[in-house]
Tab-separated table of C-alpha atoms and ligand atoms in Angstrom:
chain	number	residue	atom	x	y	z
A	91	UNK	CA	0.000	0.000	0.000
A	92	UNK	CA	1.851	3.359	-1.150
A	93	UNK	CA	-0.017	6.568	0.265
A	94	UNK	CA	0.931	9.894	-0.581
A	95	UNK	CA	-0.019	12.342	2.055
A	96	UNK	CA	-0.093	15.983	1.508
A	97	UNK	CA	1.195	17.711	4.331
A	98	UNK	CA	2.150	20.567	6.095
A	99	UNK	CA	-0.030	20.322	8.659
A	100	UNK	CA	-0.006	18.395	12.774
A	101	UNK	CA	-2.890	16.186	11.257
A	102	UNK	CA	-0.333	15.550	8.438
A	103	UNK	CA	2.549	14.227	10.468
A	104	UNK	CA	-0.006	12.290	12.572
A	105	UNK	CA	-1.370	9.993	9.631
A	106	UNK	CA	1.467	9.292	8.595
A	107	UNK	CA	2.665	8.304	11.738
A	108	UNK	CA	-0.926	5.818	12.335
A	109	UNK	CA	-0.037	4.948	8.670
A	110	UNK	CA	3.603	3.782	8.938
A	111	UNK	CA	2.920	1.873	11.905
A	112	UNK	CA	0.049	-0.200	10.012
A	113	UNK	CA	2.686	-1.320	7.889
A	114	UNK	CA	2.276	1.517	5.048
A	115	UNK	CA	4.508	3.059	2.787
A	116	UNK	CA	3.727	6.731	3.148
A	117	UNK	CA	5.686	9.680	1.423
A	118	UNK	CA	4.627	13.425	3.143
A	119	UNK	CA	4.577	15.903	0.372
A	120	UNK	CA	6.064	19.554	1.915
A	121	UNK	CA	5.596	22.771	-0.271
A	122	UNK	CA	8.667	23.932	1.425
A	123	UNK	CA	7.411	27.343	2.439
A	124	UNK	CA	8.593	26.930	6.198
A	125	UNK	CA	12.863	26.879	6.788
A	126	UNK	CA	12.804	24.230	9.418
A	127	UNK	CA	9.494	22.166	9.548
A	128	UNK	CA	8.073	19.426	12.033
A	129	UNK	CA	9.221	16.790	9.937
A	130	UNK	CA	6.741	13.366	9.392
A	131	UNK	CA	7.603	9.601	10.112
A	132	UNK	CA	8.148	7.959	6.454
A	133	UNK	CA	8.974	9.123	3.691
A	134	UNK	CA	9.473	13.043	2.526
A	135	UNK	CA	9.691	15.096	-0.478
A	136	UNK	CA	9.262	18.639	-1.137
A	137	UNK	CA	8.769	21.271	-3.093
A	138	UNK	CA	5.315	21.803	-5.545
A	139	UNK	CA	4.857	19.468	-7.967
A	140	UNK	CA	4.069	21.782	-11.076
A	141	UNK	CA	0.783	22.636	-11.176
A	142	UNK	CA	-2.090	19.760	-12.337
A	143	UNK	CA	-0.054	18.344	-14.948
A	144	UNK	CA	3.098	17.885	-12.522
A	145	UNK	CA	0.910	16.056	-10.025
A	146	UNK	CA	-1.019	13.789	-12.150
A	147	UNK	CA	2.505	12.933	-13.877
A	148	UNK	CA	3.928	12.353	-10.242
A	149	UNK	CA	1.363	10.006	-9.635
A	150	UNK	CA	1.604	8.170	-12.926
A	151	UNK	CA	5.089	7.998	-12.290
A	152	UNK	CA	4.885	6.754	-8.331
A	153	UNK	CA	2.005	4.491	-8.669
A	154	UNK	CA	0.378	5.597	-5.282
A	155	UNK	CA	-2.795	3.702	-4.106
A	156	UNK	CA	-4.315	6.446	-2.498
A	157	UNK	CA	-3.737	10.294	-2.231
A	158	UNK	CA	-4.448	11.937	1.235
A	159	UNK	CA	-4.759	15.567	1.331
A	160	UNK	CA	-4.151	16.914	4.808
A	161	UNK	CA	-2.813	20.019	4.012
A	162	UNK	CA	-3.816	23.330	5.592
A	163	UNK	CA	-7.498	24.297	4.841
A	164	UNK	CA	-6.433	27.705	3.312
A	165	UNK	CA	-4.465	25.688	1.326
A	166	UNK	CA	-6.863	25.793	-1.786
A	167	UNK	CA	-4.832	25.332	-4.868
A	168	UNK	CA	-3.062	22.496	-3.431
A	169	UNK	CA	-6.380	21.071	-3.067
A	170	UNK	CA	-8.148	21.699	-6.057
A	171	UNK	CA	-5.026	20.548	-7.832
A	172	UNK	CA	-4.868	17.218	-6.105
A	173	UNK	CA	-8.578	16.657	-6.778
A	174	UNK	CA	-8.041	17.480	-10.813
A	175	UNK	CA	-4.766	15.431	-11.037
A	176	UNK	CA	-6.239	12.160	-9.041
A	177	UNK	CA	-8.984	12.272	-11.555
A	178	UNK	CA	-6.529	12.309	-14.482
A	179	UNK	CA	-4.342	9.907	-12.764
A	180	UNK	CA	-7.592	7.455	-11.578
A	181	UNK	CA	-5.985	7.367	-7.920
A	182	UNK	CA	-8.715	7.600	-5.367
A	183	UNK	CA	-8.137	10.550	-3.198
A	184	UNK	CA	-9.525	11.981	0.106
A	185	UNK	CA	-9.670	15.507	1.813
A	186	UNK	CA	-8.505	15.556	5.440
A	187	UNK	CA	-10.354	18.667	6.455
A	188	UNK	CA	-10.525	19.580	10.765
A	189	UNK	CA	-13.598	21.464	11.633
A	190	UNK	CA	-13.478	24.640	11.214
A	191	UNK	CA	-14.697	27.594	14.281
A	192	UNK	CA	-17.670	28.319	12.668
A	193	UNK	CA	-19.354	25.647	15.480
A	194	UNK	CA	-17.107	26.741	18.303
A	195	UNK	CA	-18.872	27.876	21.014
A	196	UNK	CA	-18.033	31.740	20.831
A	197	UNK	CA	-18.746	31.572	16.626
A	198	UNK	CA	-21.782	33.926	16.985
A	199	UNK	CA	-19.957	36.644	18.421
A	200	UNK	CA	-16.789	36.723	15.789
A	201	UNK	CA	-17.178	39.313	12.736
A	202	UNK	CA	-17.023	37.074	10.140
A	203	UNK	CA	-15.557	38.077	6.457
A	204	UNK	CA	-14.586	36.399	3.423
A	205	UNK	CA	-11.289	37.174	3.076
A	206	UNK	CA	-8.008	39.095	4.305
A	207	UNK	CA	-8.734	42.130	2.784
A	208	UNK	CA	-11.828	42.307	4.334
A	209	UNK	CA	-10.476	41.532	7.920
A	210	UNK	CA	-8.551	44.180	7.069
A	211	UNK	CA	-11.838	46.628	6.769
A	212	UNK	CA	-13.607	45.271	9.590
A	213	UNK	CA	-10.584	45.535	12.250
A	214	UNK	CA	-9.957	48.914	11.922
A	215	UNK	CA	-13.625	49.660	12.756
A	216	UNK	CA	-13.463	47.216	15.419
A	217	UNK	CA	-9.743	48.101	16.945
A	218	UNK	CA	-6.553	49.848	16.982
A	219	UNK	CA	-4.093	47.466	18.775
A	220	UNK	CA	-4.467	44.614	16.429
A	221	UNK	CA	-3.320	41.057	16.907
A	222	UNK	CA	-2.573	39.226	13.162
A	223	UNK	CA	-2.526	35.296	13.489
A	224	UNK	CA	-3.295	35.398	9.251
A	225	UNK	CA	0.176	33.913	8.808
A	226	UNK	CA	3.336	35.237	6.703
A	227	UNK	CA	1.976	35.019	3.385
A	228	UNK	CA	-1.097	37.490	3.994
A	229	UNK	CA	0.587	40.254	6.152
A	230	UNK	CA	1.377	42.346	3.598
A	231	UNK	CA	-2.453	42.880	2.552
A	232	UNK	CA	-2.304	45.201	6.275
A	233	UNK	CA	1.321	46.996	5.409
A	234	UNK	CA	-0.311	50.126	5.357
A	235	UNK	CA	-0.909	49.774	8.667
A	236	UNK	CA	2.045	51.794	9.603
A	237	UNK	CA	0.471	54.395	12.120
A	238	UNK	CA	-0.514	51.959	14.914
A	239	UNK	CA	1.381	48.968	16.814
A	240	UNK	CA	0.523	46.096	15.495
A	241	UNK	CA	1.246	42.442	17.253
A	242	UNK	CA	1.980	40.017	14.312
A	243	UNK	CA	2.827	36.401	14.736
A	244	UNK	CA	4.721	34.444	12.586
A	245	UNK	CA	6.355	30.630	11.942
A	246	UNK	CA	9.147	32.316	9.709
A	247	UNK	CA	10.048	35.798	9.661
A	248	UNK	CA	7.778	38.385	7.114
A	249	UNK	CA	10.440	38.734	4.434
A	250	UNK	CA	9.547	42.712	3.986
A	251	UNK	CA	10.275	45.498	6.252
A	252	UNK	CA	7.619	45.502	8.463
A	253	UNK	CA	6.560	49.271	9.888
A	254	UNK	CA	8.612	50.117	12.694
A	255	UNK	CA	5.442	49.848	14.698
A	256	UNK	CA	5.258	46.607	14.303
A	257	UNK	CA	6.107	43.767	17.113
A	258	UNK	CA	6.596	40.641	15.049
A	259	UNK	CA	6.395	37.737	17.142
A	260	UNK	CA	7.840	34.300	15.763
A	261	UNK	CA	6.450	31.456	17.108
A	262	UNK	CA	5.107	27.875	16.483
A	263	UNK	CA	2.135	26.342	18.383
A	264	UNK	CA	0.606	25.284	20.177
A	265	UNK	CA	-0.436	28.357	22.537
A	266	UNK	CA	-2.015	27.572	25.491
A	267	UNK	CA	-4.928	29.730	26.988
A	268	UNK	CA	-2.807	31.360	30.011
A	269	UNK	CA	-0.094	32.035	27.548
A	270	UNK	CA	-2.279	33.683	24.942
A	271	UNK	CA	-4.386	35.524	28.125
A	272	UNK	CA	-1.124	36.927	29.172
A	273	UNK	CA	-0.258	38.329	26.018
A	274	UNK	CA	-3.604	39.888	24.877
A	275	UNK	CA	-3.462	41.514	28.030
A	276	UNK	CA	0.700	42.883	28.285
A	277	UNK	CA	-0.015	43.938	25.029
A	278	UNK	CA	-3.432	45.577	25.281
A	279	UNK	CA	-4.770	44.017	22.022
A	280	UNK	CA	-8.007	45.526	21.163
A	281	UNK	CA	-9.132	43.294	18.477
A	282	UNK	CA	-7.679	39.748	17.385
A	283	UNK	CA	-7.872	38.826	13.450
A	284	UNK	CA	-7.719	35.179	12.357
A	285	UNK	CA	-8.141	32.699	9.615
A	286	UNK	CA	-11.164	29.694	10.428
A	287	UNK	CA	-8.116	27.598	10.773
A	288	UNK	CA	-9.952	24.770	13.311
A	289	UNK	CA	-8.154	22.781	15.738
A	290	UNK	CA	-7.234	22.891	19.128
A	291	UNK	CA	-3.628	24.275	18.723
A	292	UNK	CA	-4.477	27.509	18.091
A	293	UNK	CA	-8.001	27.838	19.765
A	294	UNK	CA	-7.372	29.064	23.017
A	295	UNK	CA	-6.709	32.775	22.103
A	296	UNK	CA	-10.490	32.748	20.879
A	297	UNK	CA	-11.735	32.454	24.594
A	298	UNK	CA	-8.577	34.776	25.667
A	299	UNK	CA	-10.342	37.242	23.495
A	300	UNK	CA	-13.712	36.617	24.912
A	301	UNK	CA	-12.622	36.932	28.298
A	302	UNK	CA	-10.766	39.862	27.589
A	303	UNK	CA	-13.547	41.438	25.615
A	304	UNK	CA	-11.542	41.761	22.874
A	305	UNK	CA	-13.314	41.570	19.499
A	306	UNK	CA	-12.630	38.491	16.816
A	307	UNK	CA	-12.389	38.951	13.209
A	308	UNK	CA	-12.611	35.265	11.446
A	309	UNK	CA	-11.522	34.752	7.901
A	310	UNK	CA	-13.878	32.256	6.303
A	311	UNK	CA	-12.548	28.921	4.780
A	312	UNK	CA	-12.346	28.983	1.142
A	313	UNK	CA	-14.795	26.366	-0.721
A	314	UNK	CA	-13.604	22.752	-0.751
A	315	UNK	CA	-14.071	21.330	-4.617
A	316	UNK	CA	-17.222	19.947	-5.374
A	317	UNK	CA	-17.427	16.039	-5.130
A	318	UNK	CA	-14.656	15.515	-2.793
A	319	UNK	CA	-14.656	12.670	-0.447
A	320	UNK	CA	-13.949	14.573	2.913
A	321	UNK	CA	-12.842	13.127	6.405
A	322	UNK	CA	-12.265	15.333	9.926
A	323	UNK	CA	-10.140	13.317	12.189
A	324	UNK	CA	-6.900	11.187	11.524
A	325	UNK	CA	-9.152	8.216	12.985
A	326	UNK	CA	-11.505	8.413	9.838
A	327	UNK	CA	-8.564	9.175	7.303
A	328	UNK	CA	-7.156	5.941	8.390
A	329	UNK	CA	-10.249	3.994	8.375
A	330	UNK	CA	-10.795	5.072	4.484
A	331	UNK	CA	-7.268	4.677	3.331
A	332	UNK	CA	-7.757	0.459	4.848
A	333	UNK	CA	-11.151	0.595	2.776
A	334	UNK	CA	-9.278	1.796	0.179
A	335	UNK	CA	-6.906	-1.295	0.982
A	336	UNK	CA	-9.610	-3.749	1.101
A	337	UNK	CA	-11.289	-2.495	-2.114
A	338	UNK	CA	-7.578	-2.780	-3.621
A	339	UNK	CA	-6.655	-6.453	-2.092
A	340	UNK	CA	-10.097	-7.691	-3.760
A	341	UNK	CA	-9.427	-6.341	-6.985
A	342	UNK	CA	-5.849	-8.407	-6.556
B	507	NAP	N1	-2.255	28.514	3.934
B	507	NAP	C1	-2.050	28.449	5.242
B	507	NAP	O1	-2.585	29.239	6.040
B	507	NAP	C2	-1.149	27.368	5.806
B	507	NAP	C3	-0.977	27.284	7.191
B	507	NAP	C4	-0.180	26.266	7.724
B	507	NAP	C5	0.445	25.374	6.888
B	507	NAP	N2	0.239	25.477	5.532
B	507	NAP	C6	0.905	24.469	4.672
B	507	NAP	O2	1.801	25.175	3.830
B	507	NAP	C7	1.795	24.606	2.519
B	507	NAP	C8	1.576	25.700	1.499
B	507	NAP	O3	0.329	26.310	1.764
B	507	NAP	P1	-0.280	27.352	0.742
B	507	NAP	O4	-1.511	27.918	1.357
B	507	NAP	O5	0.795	28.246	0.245
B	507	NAP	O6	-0.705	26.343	-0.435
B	507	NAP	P2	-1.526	26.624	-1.790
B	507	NAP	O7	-1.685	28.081	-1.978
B	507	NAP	O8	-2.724	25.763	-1.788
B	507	NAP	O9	-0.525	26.002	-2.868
B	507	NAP	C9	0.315	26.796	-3.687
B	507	NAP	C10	1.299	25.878	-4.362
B	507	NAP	O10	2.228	25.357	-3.421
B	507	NAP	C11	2.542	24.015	-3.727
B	507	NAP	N3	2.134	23.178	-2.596
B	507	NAP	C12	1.253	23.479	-1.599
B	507	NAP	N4	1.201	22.501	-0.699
B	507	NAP	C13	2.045	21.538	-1.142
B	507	NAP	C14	2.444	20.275	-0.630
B	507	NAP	N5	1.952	19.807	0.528
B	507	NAP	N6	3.348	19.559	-1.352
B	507	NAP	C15	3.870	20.044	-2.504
B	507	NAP	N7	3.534	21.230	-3.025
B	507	NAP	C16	2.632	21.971	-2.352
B	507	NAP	C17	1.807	23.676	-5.000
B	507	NAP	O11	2.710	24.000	-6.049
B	507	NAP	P3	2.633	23.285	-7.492
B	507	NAP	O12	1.451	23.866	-8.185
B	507	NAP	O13	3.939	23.603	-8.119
B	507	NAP	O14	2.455	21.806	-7.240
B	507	NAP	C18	0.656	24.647	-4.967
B	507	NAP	O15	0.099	24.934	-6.239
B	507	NAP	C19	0.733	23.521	2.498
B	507	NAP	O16	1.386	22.275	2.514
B	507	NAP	C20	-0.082	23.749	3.755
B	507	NAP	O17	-0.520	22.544	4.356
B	507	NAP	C21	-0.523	26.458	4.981
């Protein structure tokens, strides 16, 4: 059994894990955006495949089983390009999604928009201390934000020069509640932005917020493709890759 998993994500490195131990063979697949990332049990290569056509030649060329995606769920074009090149390729391929925050507890109260830009908009009505947990790639949609501090955290440094009142924190998770209480607080954040990234490593500043009244501007999750098979939980994800398996060892 030969799984590719598309990683890049704690999900990621835990299939393959759950995999390897059942006695896969499992290569990660890394973009390669991050210098020095959590690195998977199995195999690894990275770097982006080319587009549709690269991927669908990949798997021609690998003869994978099954394709997991488990990459980030703002990671869109990864997505939709793994859906399109398992359909060229006829390898069967599944979406590991995690929830998303739009059923957390404190959802109703967030300001929710559909996309950075707009989180832009709506926290500088709601705040003027922000707190950007967007990630790297998307802080530049707030560089004119250059008369106000702004607390942004980061995996890998921004790569631009940041405004000088900027604090760029860099930092990998998970961040516990007291942690992220105690820096809301010291740094009197008056309104948190945030992608609907899901998960419990990054959830506790959400009910930081809350308790600190501070106001929560969600990014939405961009649109899975239509007609994808989609799991939540490692569990499930390793339940349909031995279906997969079974399907496989009675065509044999
Ligand atoms: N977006 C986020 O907020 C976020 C957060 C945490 C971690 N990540 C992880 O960071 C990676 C990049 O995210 P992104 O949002 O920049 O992706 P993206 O916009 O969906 O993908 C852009 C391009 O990067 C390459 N790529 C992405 N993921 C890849 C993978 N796992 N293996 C090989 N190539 C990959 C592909 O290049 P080609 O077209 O050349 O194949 C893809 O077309 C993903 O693996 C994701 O899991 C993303």
């Amino acid at each position: 059994m030969r799984v590719l998993v598309l990683g890049g994500t704690g999900e990621a490195r835990a299939l393959a894990a759950r995999l390897v131990a059942g006695g896969a063979e499992v290569v990660t697949s890394l973009a390669g955006r991050v210098s020095a990332p959590a690195l998977p049990v199995g195999g690894l290569r990275v770097g982006g495949f080319g587009g549709v056509d690269g991927l669908a030649r990949h798997l021609d060329e690998e003869g994978y089983d099954v394709v997991v995606d488990a990459t980030h769920p703002f990671a869109a074009t990864i997505t939709g390009n793994a859906v399109a090149a398992c359909a060229r390729a006829g390898t069967p391929v599944l979406r590991l999604h995690r929830p998303g925050w739009s059923e957390h507890a404190l959802a109703g109260g967030f300001t929710w928009v559909d996309d950075v830009a707009a989180a832009r908009g709506a926290a500088e009505r709601l705040g003027s201390r922000p707190f950007l947990t967007t990630g790297r790639q998307q802080l530049e949609t707030f560089a004119t934000w250059h008369d106000r501090y702004v607390l942004a955290r980061v995996v890998d440094p921004p790569g631009w020069a940041v405004p000088a009142s900027w604090e760029v924190l860099q930092a990998r998770g998970p961040y516990p509640y007291a942690a992220e209480h105690a820096l809301l607080a010291d740094r009197r954040i008056d309104v948190l932005v945030t992608k609907d990234s899901g998960g419990a490593l990054t959830e506790a500043k959400l009910a930081a917020a809350h308790d600190l009244g501070v106001p929560v501007v969600v990014v939405r999750r961009p649109p899975l493709p239509p007609g994808v098979r989609v799991v939540t939980t490692v569990d499930a994800a390793v339940r349909a890759v031995q279906a997969v398996r079974a399907v496989d060892g009675k065509r044999a």
